[in-house]
Coordinates of C-alpha atoms and ligand atoms in Angstrom, one line a residue:
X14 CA 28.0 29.5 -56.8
X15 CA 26.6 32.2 -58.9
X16 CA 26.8 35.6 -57.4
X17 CA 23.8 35.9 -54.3
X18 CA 22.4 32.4 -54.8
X19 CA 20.8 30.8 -51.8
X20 CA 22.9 29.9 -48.8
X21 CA 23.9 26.2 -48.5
X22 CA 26.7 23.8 -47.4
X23 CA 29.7 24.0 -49.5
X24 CA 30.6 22.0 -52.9
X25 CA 32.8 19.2 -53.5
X26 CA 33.6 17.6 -57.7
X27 CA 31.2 15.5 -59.2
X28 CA 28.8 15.6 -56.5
X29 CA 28.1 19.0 -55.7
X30 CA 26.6 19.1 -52.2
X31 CA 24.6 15.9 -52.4
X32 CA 27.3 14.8 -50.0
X33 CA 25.7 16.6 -47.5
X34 CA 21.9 15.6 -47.9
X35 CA 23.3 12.1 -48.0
X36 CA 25.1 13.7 -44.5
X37 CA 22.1 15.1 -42.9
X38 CA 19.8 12.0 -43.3
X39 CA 21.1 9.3 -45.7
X40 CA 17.9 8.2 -46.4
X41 CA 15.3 11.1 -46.5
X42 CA 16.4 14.0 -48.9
X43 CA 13.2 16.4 -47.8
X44 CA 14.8 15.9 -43.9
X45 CA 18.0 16.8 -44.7
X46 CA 17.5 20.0 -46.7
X47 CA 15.1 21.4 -43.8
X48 CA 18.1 20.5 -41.3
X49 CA 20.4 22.2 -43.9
X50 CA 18.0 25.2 -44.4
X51 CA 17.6 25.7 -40.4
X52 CA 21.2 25.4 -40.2
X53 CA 21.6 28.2 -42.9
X54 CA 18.6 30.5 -41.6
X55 CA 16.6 30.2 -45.0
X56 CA 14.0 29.3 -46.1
X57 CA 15.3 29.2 -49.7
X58 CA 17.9 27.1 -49.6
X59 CA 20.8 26.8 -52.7
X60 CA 22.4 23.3 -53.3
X61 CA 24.2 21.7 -56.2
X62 CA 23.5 18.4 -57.5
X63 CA 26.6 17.5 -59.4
X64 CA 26.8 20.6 -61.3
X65 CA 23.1 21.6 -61.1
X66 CA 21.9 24.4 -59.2
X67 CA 19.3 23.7 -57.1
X68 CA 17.2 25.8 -54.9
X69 CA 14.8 24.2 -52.3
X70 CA 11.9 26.3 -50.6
X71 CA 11.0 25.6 -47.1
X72 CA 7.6 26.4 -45.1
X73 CA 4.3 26.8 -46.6
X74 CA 4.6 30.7 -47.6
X75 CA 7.6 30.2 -49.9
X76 CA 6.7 26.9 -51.0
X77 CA 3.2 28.5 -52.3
X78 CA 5.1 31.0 -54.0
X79 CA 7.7 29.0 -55.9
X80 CA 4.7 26.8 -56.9
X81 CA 2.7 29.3 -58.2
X82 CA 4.7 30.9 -60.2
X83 CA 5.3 31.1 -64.1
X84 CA 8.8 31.1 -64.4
X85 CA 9.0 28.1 -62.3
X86 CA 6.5 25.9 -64.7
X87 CA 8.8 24.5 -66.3
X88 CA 10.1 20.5 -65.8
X89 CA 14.1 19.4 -66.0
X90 CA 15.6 17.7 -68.9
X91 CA 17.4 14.7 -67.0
X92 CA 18.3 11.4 -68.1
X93 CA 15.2 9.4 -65.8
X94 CA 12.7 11.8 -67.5
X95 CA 14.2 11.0 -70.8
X96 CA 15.2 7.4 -70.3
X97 CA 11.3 6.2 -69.3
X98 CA 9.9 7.6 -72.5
X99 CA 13.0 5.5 -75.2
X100 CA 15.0 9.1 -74.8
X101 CA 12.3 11.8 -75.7
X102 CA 10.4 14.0 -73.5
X103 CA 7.1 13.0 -74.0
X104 CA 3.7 13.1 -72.1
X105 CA 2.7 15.5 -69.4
X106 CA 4.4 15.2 -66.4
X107 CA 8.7 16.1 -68.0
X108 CA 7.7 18.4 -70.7
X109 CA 6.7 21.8 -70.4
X110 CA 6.5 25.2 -72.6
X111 CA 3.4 25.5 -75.1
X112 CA 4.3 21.5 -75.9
X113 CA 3.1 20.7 -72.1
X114 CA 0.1 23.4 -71.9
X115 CA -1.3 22.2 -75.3
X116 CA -1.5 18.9 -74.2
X117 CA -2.6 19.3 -71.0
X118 CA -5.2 21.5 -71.4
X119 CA -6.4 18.9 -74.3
X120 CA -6.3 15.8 -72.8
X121 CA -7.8 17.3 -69.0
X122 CA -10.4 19.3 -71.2
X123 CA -11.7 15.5 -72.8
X124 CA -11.2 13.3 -70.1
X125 CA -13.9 16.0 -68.1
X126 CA -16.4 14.7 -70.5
X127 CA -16.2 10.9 -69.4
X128 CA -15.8 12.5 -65.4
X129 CA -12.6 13.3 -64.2
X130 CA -12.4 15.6 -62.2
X131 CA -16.4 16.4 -62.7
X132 CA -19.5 14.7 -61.6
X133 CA -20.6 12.2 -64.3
X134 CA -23.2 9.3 -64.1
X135 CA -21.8 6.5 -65.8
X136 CA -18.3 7.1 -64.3
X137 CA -19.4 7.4 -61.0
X138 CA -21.8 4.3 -61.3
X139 CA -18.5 2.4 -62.5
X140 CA -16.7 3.8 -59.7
X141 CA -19.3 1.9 -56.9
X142 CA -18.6 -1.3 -58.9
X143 CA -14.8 -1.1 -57.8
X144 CA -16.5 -0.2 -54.3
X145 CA -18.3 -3.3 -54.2
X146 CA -16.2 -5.5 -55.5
X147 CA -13.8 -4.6 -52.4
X148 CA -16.0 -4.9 -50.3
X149 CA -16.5 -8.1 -51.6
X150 CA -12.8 -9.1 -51.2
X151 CA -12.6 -8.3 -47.9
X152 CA -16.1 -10.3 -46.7
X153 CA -15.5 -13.4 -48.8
X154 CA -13.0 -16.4 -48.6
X155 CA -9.9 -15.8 -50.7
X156 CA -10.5 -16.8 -54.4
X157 CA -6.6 -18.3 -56.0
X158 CA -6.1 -15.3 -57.7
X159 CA -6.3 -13.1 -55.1
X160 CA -3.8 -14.9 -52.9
X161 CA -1.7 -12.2 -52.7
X162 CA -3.4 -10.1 -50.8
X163 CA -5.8 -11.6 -48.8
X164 CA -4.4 -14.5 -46.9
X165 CA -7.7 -15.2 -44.9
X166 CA -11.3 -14.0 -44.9
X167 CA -11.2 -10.5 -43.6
X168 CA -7.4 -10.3 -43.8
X169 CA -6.2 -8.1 -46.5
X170 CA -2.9 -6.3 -47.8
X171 CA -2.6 -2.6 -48.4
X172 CA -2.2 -0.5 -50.2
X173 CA -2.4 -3.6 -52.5
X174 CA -6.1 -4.0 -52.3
X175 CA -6.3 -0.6 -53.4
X176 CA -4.5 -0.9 -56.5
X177 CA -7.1 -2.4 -58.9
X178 CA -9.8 0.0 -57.8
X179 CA -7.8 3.1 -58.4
X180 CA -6.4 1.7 -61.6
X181 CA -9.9 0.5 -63.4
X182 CA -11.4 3.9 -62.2
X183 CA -9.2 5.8 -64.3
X184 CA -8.6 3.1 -67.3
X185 CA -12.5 3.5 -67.7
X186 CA -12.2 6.9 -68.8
X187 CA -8.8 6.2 -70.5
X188 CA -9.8 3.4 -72.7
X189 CA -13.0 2.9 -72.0
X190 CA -13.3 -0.8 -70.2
X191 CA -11.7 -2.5 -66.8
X192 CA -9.4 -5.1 -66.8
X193 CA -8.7 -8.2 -64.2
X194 CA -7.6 -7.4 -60.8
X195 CA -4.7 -9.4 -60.9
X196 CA -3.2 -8.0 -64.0
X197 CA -3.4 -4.4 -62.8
X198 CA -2.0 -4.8 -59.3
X199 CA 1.5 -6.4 -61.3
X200 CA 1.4 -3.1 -62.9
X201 CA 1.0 -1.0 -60.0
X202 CA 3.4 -3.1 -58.4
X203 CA 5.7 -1.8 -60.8
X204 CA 5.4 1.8 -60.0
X205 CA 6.3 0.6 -56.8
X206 CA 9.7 -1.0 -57.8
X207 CA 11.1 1.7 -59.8
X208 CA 10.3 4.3 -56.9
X209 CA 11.6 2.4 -54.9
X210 CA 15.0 2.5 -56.3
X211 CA 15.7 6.5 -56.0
X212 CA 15.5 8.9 -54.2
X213 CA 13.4 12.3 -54.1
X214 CA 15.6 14.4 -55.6
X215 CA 16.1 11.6 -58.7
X216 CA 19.2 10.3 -57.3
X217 CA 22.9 10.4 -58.5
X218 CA 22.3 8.8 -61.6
X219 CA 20.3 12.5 -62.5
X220 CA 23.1 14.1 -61.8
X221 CA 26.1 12.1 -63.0
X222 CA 24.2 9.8 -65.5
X223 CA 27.6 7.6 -66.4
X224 CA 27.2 6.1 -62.9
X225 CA 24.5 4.5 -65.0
X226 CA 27.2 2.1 -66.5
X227 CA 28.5 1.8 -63.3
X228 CA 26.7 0.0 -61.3
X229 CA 22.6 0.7 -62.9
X230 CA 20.4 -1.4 -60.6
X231 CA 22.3 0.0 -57.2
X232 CA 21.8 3.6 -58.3
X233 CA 18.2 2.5 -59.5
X234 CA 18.7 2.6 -63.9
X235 CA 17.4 -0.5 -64.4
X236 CA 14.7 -1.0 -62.0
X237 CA 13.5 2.5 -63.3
X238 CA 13.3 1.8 -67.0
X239 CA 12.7 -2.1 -67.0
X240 CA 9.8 -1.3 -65.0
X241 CA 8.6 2.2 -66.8
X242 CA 8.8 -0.3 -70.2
X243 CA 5.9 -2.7 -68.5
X244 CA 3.5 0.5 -68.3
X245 CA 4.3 1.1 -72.3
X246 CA 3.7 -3.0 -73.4
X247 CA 0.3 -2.2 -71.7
X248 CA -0.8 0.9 -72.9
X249 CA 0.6 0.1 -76.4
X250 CA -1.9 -3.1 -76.3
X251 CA -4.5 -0.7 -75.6
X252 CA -3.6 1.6 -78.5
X253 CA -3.3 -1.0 -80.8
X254 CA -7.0 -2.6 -80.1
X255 CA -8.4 1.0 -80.1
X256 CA -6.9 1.2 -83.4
X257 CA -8.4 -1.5 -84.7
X258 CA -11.7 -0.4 -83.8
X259 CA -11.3 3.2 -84.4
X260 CA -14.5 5.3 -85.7
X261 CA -14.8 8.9 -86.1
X262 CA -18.2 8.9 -85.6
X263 CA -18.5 7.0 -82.0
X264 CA -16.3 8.4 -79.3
X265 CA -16.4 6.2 -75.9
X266 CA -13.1 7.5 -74.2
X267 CA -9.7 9.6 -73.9
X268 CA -7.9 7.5 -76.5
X269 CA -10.7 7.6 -79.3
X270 CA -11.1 11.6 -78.8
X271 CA -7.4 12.0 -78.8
X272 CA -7.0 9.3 -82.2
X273 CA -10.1 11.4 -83.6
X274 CA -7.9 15.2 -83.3
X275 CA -4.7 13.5 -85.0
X276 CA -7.2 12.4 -87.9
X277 CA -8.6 16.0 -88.1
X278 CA -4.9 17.3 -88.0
X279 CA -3.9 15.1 -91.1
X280 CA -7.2 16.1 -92.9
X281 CA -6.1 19.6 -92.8
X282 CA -2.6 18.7 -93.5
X283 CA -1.2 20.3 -90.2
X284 CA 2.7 18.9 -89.7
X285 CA 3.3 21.6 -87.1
X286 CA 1.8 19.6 -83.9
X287 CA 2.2 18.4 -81.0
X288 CA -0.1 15.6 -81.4
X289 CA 0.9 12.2 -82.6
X290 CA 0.4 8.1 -81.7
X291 CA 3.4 8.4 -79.5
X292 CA 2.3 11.5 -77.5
X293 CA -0.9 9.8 -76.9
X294 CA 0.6 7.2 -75.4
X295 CA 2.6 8.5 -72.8
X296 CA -0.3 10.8 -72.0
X297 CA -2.1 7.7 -71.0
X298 CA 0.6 6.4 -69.3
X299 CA 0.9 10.0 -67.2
X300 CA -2.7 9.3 -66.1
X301 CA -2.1 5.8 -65.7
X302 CA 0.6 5.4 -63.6
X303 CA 0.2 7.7 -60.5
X304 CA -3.6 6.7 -60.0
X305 CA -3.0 3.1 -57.8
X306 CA 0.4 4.3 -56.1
X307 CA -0.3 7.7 -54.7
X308 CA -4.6 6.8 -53.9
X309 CA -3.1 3.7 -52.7
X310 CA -0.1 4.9 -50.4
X311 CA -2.4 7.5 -49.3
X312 CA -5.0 5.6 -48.2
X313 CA -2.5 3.2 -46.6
X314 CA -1.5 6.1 -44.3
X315 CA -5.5 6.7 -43.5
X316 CA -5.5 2.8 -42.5
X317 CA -2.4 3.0 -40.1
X318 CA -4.1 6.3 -38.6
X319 CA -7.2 4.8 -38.2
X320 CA -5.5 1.4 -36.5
X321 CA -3.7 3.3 -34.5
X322 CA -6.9 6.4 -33.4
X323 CA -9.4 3.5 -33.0
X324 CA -11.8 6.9 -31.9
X325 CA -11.4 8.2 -35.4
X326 CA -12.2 5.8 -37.0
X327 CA -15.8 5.7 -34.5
X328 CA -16.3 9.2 -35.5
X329 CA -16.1 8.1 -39.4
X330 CA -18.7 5.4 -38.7
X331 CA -21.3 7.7 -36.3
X332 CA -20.9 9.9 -39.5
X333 CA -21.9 8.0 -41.8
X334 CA -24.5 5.5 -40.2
X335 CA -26.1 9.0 -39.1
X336 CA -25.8 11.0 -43.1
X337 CA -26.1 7.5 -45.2
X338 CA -27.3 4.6 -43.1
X339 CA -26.5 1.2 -44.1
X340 CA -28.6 0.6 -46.9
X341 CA -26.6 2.0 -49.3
X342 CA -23.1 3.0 -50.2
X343 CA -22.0 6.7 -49.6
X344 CA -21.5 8.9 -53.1
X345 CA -20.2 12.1 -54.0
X346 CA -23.5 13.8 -53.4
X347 CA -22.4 12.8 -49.5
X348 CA -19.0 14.4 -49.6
X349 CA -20.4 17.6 -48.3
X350 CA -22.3 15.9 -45.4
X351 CA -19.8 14.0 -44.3
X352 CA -17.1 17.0 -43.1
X353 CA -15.0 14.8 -40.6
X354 CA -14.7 11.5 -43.0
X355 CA -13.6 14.5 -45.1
X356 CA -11.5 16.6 -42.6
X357 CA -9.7 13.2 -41.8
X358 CA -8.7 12.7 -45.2
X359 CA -7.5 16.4 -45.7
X360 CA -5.4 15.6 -42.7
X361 CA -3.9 12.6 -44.0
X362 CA -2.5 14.6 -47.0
X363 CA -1.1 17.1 -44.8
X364 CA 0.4 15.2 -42.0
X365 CA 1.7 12.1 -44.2
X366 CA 2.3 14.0 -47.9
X367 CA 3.6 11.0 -50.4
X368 CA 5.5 13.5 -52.7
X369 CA 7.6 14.9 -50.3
X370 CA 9.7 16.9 -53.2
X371 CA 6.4 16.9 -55.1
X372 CA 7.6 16.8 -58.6
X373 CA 10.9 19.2 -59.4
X374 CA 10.2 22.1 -61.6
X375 CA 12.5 23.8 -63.6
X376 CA 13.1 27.7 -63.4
X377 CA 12.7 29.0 -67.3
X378 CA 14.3 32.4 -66.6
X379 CA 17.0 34.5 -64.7
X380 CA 14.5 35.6 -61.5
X381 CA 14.6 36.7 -58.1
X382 CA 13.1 34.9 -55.2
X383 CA 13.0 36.3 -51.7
X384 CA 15.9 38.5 -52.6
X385 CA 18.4 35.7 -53.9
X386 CA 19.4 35.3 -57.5
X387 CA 17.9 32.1 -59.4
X388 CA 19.5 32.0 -62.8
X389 CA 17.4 30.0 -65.6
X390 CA 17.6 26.2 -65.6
X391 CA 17.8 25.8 -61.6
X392 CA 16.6 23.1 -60.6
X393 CA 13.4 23.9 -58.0
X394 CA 12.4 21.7 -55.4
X395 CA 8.7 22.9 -53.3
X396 CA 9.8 20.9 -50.1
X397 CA 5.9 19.9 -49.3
X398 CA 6.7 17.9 -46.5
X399 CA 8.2 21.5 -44.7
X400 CA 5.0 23.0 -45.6
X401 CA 2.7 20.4 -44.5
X402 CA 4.7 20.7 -41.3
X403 CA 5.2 24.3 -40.6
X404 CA 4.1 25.5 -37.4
X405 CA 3.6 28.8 -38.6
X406 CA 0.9 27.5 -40.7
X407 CA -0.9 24.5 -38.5
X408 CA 0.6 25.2 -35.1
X409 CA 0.9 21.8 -33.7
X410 CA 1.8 19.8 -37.3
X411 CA 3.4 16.8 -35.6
X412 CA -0.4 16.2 -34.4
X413 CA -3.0 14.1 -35.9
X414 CA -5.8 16.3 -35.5
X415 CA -8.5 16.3 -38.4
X416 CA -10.4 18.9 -36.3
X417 CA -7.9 21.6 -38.1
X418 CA -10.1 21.8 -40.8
X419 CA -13.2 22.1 -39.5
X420 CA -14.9 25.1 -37.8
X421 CA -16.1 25.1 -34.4
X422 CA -19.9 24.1 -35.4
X423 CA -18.0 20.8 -37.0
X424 CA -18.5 22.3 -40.8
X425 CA -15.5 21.6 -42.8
X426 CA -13.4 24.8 -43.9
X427 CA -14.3 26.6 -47.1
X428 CA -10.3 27.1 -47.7
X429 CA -8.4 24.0 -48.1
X430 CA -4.8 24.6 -47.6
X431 CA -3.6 20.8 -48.2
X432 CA -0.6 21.2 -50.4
X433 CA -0.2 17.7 -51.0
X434 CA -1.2 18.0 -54.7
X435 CA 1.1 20.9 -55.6
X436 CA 0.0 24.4 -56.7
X437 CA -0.7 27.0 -59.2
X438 CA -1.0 25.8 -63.3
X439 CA 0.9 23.0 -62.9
X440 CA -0.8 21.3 -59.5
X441 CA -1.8 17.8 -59.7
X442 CA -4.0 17.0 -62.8
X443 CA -5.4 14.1 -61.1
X444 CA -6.6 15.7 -57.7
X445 CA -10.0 15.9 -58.0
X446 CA -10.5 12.0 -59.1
X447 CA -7.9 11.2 -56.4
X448 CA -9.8 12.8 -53.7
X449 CA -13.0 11.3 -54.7
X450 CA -11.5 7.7 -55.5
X451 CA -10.1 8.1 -51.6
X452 CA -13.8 9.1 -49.9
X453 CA -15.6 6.5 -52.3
X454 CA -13.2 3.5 -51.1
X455 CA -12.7 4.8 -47.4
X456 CA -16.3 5.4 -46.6
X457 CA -17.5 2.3 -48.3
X458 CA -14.8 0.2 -46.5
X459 CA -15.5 1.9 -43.2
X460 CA -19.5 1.7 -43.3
X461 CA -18.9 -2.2 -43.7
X462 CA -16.3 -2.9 -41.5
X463 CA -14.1 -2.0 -38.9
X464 CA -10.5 -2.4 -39.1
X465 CA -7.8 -3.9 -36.9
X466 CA -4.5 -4.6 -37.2
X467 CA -3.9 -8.8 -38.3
X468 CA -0.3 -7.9 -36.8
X469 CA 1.2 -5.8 -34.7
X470 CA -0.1 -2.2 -34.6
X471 CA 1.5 -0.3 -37.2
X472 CA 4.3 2.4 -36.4
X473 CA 2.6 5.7 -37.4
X474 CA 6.2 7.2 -38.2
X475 CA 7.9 4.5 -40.1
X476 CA 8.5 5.4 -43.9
X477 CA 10.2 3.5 -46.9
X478 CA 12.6 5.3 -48.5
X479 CA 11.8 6.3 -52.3
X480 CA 10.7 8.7 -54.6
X481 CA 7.4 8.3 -53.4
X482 CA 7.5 8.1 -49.8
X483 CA 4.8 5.3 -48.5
X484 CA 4.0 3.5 -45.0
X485 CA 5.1 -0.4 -44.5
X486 CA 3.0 -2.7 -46.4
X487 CA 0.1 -3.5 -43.8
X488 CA -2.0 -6.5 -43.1
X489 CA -5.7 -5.2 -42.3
X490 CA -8.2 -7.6 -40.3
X491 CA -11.9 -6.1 -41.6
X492 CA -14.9 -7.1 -38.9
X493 CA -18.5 -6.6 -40.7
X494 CA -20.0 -4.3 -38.7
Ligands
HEM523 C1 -3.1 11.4 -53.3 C2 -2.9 11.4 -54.6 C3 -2.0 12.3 -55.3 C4 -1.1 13.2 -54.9 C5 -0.7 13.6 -53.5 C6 -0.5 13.8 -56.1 C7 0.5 14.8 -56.0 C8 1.1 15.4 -57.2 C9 2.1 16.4 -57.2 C10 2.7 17.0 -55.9 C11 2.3 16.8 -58.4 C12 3.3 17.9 -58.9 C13 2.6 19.2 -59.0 C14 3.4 20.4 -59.2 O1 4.5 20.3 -60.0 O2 3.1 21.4 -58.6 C15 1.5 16.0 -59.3 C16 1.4 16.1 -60.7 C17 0.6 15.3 -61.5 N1 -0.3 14.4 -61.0 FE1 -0.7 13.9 -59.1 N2 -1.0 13.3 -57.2 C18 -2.0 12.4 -56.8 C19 -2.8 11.6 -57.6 C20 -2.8 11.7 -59.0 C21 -3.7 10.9 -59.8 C22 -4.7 9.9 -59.3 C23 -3.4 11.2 -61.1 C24 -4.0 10.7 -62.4 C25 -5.1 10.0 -62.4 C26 -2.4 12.2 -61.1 C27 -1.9 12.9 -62.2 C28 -0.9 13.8 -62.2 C29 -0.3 14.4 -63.4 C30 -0.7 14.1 -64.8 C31 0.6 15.4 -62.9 C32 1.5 16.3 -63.8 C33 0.9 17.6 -63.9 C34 1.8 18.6 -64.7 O3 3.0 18.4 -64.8 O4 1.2 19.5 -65.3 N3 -2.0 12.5 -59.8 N4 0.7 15.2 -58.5

């Protein structure tokens, strides 16, 4: 233990003190290092992972701060983050340094053109075709191909359903075209296996990567890369047509911009980049990948909140029949007229977050936090879940009470303090489209239908076990209203 690092439970060989995380709450990582840092009196608390330091910050002030901060930008060099990309650091989310801020800032910068994260016609317009088409799903009989999630007319699995909505919102702007439901919720489905298979922190296998040869599918190897390599046969098929097709003169998406810079590099004979065919394609995959999982698991939460509050989900509908009517579908110019179908989102991100570990960073130099010693390559975990639960912050946190973010004349609060996404330069690059893919399919779902459960009534507080941490899978019945 390096001289004043964070307080924590003692180390044992080869696994550090994952032993006692694994203690604490065998299945939940984010539980046990809040029981740990109680136990401790910290809110910076210092484990080892195998032989890697790791500090995890607790509550929402310190969690803010270790976010924020530029010497905790950068991302860890383990064998998951290598082993998805064939055992190079590539993309957006496991590189960092001028490499990641370069192409960040490049691909975010283009993909604003064709609407992410800004208002744009066309994108939008695409965006109430997904709309549609669910709403469609859930009022019709089940075609063959849908089988697998709707098992009656009205009856409908999520997330699942979400998956192809969230998926051909973002692949317009990627590549420039949608693609069959079907084929897109297998994909999604494969986020699902791989994060499935390990845990928040990344799991033993991060920190004692021969147990890879061990025993690979029970310490989640396998499942991770066989199911990482099904995004990159995708993708690569999309390169490879775009290819094809390529044109300097005609850009219609991300991956013609992005094709169109690498041509201008080699014009001007620039080796020095960090541009290339490979790079591009694990920057799609970056944008890809998280889009039907986390919109999906979120919105799965919404659904077993809104089963279980049947007055909530009233209150959505008074709101909108009153600010949209039934004639047409709510847009984004109705986001700010709608604060409670807002409000209850925001709470939905608080009370349930889906990254509880959000994404580790990596501390880039010897620094100080809150008095202890951090030295360079420390592992830094944000413990969201503590923040989105600190009583400090939200007073009664184990409530669900979207009324916390509105002000006493029902107007929703100018601050938003939902830490869901992250923070500071390296917060979620997809929060914008993610909030406004979740209002666009929630209020068009709930201004056609209300929902009850086809089963039982969900448990509000039941959790799978993952990376990303998600509800049950739940069977919807949807009444037209
Ligand atoms: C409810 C939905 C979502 C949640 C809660 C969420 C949460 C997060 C969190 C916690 C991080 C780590 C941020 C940090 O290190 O501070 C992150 C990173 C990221 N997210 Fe999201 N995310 C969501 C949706 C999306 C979507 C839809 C996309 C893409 C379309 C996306 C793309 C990314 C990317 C590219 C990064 C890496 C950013 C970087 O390392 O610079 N996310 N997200």
């Amino acid at each position: 233990r390096p001289k004043n690092f964070p307080p924590g439970p003692p180390r044992i060989p080869i696994l550090g003190t994952y032993w006692a995380l694994l203690k604490e709450d065998y299945n939940f990582s984010h539980k046990s290092t809040q029981i740990l840092a109680e136990r401790y009196n910290t809110d910076v608390l210092g484990i080892f992972l195998g032989s890697f330091p790791t500090v995890v910050a607790h509550g929402y002030d310190v969690c803010k701060e270790v976010l924020t901060r530029e010497e905790f930008f950068g991302r860890n060099d383990t064998i998951l983050n290598r082993g998805r990309s064939l055992g190079e650091l590539m993309g957006i989310f496991f590189v960092d340094g001028p490499y990641w801020k370069e192409q960040r800032r490049f691909s975010l910068r283009h993909l604003r053109d064709y609407g992410f994260g800004r208002r744009f016609a066309s994108t939008e317009e695409q965006m109430e075709k997904e709309v549609r088409d669910l709403i469609d799903l859930f009022a019709s009989e089940p075609k063959p191909q849908d089988k697998d999630i709707c098992r009656k007319k009205g009856q409908l699995l999520m997330p699942d359903v979400f998956y192809a909505p969230a998926l051909n919102s973002i692949l317009y702007m990627l590549v420039g075209r949608r693609f069959d439901n079907k084929e897109l919720r297998e994909i999604a489905r494969s986020t699902m296996k791989f994060a499935r298979g390990i845990d928040a922190t990344g799991g033993a296998v991060t920190f004692a990567p021969w147990l890879r040869y061990i025993a690979p599918d029970f310490f989640g190897y396998t499942p991770f890369i066989e199911e990482n390599k099904k995004f990159m046969i995708f993708m690569q098929k999309q390169l490879d047509e775009h290819k094809l097709n390529f044109t300097d003169d005609h850009h219609a998406d991300l991956v013609d911009i992005y094709l169109s810079k690498i041509e201008e590099l080699k014009r001007e004979n620039e080796t020095d980049t960090t541009f290339s065919e490979k790079q591009l394609l694990w920057v799609l995959i970056d944008y890809m990948f998280p889009a039907p999982v986390t919109i999906g698991h979120t919105l799965n939460y919404l659904w077993v909140h809104l089963l279980n509050y049947p007055e909530v989900q009233e209150k959505i509908q008074e709101e909108i029949d009153r600010v949209v009517g039934r004639s047409r579908l709510p847009n984004l110019d109705d986001r700010k007229d709608l604060p409670y179908t807002e409000a209850v989102i925001r709470e939905i991100l608080r009370k349930t977050p889906i990254n509880p570990f959000g994404i580790p960073r990596r501390c880039t130099e010897d620094t100080y936090l809150r008095g202890y010693f951090i030295p360079k390559d420390t592992v830094i975990i944000a413990n969201i879940w503590s923040a989105c639960q600190d009583v400090k912050k939200w007073k009664d946190p184990e409530n669900f009470r979207p009324e916390r973010f509105l002000d006493r004349y029902g107007n929703l609060l100018k601050k938003d303090y939902t830490i869901g996404f992250g923070a500071g330069k390296r917060l979620c690059a997809g929060e914008t489209f993610a909030r406004q893919t979740m209002f666009l399919l929630a209020s068009g779902l709930l201004q056609n239908f209300t929902f009850k459960p086809a089963d039982k009534m969900p448990d509000i507080n039941e959790r799978i076990w993952g990376i990303l941490l998600g509800a049950p899978d739940l069977w919807v019945e949807a009444i037209s209203r």
